XYZ file of N, CA and C in Angstrom:
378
model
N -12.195 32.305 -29.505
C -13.252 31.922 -28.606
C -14.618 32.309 -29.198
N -14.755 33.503 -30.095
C -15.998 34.398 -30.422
C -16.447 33.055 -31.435
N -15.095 32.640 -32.062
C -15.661 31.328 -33.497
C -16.501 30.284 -33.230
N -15.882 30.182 -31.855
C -16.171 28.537 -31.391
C -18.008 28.670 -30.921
N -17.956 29.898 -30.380
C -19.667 29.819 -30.196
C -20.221 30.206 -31.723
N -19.642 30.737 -32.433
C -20.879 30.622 -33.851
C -20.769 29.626 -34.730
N -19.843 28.358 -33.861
C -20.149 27.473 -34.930
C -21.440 26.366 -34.882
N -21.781 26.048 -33.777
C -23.148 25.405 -33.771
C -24.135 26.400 -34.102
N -24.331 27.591 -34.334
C -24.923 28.651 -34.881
C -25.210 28.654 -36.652
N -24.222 28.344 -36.909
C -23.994 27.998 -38.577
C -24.856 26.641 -38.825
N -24.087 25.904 -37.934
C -24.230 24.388 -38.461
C -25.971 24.327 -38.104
N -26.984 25.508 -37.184
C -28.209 24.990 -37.214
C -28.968 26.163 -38.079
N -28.416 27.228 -38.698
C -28.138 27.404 -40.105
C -28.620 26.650 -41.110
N -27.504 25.862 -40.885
C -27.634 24.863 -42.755
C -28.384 24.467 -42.729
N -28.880 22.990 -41.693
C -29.528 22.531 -41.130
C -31.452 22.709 -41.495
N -31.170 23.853 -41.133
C -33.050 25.045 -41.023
C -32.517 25.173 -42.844
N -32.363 25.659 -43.139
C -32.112 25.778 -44.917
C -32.032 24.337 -45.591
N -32.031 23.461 -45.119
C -31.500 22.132 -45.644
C -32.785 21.582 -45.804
N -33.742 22.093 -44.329
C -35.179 21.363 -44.170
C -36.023 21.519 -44.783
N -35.806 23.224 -45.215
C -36.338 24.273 -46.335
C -37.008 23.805 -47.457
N -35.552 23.535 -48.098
C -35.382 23.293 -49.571
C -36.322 21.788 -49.576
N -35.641 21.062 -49.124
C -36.871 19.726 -48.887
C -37.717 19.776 -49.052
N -38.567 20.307 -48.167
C -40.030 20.579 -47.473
C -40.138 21.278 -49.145
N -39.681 22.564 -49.842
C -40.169 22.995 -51.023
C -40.280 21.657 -52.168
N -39.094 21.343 -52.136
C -39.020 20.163 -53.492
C -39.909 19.617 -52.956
N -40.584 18.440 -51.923
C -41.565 17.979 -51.866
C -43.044 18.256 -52.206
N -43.192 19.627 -51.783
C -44.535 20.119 -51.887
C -44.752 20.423 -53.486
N -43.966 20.771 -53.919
C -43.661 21.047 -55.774
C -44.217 19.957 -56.361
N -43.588 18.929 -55.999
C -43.921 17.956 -57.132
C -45.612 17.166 -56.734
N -45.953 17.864 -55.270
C -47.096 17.093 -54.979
C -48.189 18.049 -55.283
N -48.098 19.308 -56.452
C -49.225 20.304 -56.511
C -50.356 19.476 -57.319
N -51.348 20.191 -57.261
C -52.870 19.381 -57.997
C -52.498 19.772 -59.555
N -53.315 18.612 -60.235
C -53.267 19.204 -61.710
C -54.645 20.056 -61.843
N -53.985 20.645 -62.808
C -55.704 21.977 -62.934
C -55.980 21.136 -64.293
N -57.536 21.326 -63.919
C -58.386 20.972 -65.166
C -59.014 22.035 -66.385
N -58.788 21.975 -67.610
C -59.251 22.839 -68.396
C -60.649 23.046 -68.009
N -61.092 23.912 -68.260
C -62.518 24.904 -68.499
C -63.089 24.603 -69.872
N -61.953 25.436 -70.910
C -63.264 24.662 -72.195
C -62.735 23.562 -72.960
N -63.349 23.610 -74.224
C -63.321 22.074 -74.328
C -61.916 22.107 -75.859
N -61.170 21.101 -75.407
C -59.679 21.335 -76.457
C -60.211 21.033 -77.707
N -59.194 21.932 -78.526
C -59.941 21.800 -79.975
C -58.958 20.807 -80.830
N -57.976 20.027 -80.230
C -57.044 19.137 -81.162
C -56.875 18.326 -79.670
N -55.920 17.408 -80.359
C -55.962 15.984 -79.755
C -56.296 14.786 -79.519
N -55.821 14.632 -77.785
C -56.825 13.555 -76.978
C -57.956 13.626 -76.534
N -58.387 14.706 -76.157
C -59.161 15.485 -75.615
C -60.216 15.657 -76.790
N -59.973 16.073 -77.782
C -60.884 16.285 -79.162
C -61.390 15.047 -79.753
N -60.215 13.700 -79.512
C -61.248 12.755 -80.002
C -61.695 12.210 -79.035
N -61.481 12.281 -77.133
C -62.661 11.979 -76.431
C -64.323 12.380 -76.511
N -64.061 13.549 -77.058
C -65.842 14.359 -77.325
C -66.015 14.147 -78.549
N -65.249 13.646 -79.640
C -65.973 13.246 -80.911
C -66.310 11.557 -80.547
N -65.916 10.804 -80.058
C -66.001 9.745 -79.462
C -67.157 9.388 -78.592
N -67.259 10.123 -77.609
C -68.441 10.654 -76.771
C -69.722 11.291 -77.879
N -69.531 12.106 -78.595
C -70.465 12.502 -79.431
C -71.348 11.165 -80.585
N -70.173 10.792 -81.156
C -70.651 9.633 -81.685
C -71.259 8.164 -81.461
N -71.048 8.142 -80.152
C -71.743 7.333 -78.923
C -73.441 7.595 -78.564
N -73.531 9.025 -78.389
C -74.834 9.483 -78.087
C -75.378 9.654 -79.265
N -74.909 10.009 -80.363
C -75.663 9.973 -81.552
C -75.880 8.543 -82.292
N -75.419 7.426 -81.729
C -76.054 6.033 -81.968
C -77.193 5.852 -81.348
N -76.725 6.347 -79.753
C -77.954 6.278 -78.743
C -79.329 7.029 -78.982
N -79.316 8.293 -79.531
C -80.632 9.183 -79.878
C -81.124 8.691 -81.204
N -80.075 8.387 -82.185
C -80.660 8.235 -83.799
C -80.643 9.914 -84.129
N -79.987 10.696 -83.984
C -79.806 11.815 -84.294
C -77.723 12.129 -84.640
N -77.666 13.043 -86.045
C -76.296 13.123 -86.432
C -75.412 14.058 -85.696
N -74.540 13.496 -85.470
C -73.442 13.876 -84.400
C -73.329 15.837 -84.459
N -73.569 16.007 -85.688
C -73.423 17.564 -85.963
C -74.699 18.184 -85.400
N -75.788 17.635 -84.529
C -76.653 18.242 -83.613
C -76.763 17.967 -82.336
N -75.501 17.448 -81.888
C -74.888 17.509 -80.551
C -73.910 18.134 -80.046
N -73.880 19.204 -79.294
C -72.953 20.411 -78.602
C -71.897 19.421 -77.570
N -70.695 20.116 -77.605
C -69.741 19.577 -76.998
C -69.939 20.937 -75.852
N -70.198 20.655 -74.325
C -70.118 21.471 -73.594
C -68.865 21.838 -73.061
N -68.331 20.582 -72.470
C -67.159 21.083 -71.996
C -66.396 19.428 -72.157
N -65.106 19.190 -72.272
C -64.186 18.254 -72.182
C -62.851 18.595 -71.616
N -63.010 17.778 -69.946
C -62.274 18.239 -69.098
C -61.030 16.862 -68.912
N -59.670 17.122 -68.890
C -58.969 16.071 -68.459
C -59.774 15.442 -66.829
N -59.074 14.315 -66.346
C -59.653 13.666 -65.271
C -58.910 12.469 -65.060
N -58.616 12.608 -63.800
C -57.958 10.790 -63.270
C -58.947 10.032 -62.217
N -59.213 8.885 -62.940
C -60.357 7.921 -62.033
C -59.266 7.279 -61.018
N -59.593 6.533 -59.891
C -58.445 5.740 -58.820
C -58.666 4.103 -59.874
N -59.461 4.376 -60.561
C -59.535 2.610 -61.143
C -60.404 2.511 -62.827
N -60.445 1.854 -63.219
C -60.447 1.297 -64.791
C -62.162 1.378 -64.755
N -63.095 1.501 -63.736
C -64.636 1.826 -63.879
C -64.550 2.910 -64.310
N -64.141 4.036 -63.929
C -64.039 5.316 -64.368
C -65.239 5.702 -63.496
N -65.565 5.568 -62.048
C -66.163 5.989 -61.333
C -68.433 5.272 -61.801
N -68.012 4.513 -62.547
C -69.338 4.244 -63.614
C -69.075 2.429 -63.642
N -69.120 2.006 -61.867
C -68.912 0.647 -62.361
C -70.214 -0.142 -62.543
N -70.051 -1.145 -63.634
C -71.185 -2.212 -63.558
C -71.223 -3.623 -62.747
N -72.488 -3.909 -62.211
C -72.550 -4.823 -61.228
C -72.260 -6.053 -61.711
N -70.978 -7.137 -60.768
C -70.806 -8.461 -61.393
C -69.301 -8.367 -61.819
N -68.965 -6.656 -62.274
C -67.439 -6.424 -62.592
C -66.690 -6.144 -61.963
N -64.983 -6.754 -62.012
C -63.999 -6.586 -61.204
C -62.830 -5.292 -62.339
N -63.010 -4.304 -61.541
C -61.774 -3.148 -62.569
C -60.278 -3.202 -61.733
N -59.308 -3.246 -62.521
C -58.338 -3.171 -62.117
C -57.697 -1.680 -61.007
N -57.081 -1.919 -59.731
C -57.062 -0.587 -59.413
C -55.938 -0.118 -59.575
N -56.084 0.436 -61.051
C -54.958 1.627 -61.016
C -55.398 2.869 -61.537
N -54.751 4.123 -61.984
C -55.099 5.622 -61.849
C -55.213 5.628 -63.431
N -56.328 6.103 -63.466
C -56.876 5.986 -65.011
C -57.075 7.286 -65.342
N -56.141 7.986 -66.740
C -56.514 9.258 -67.154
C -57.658 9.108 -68.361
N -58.092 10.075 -68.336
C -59.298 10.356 -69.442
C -59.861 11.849 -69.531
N -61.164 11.411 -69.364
C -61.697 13.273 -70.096
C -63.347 12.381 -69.133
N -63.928 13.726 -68.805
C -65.570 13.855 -68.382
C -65.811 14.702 -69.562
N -66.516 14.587 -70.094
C -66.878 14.970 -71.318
C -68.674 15.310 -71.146
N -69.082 16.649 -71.304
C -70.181 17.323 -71.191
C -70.726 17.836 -72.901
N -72.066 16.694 -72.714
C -72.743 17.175 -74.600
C -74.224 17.852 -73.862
N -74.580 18.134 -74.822
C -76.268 18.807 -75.155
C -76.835 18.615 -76.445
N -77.852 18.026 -76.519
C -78.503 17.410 -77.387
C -80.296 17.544 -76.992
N -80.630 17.507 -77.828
C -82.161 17.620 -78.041
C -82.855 18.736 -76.655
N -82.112 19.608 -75.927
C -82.520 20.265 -74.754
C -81.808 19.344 -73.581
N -81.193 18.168 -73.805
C -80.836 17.319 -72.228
C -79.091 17.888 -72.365
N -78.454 17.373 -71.103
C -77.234 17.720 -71.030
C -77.058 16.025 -71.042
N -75.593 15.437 -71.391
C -75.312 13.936 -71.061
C -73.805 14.033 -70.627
N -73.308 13.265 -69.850
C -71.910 13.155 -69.391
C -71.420 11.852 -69.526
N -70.284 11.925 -69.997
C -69.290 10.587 -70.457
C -68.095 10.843 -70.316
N -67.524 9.506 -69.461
C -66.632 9.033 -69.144
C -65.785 8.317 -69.953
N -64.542 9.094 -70.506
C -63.776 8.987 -71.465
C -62.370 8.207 -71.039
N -61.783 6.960 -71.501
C -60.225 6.781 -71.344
C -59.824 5.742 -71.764
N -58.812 5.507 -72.729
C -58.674 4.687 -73.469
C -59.455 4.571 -74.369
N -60.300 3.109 -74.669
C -61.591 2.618 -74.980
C -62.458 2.121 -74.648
N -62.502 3.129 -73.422
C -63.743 2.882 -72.745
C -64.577 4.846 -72.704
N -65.839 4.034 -73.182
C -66.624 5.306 -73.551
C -68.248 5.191 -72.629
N -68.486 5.921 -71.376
C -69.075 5.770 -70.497
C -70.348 6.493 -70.425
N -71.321 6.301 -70.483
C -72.570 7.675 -70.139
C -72.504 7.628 -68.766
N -72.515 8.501 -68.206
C -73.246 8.416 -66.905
C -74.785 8.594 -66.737
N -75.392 7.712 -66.226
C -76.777 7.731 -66.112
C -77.068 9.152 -65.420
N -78.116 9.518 -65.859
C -78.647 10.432 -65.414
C -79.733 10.799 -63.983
N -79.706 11.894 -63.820
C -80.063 11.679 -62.087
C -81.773 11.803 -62.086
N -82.216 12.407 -62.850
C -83.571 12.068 -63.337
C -84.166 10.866 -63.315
């Protein structure tokens, strides 16, 4: 008789442990990605800011070796503008990885929008 009452006891047991584990595996795979701090010294990441560098040093007329790489951070745009769209254009919407890429040059700071081959300045707020 003592069994028969701990068995719906068990069975809401498993049950609560069953919801558990779920609820964990779900939340796991949905954590944020962290973004680096400084800027990678090999890679994708390394030829987004030499890429980016060599971009602004067309733009100034000054050689790429007097432009500072501040920081080159991974980054996912929701679409193919990379948050930097131009007027008249249609971007495809899907999740675009790349790099924000932070230089310094002549005293200014400049930011570019890195992914694939697409190499972005962001205008400046000045």
């Amino acid at each position: 008789m003592r069994t028969r009452r701990l068995v719906p006891v068990y069975g809401l047991a498993v049950v609560a442990l069953l919801a558990v584990a779920v609820s964990v595996a779900l939340t796991a795979g949905a954590a944020p990605r962290r973004e680096s701090a400084s800027p990678p010294l090999s890679g994708p990441g390394r030829d987004a800011a030499d890429r980016a560098r060599a971009d602004l040093s067309d733009r100034l007329a000054i050689p790429a070796e007097k432009i500072e790489v501040l920081s080159c951070k991974p980054h996912t745009w929701p679409d193919t503008s990379l948050d930097l769209p131009e007027p008249g254009m249609v971007y495809a919407q899907v999740r675009t990885d790349g790099f924000v890429v932070t230089l310094r040059a002549e005293g200014r700071d400049y930011t570019y929008h890195v992914a694939g081959e697409a190499v972005k300045l962001k205008p400046s707020a000045s």
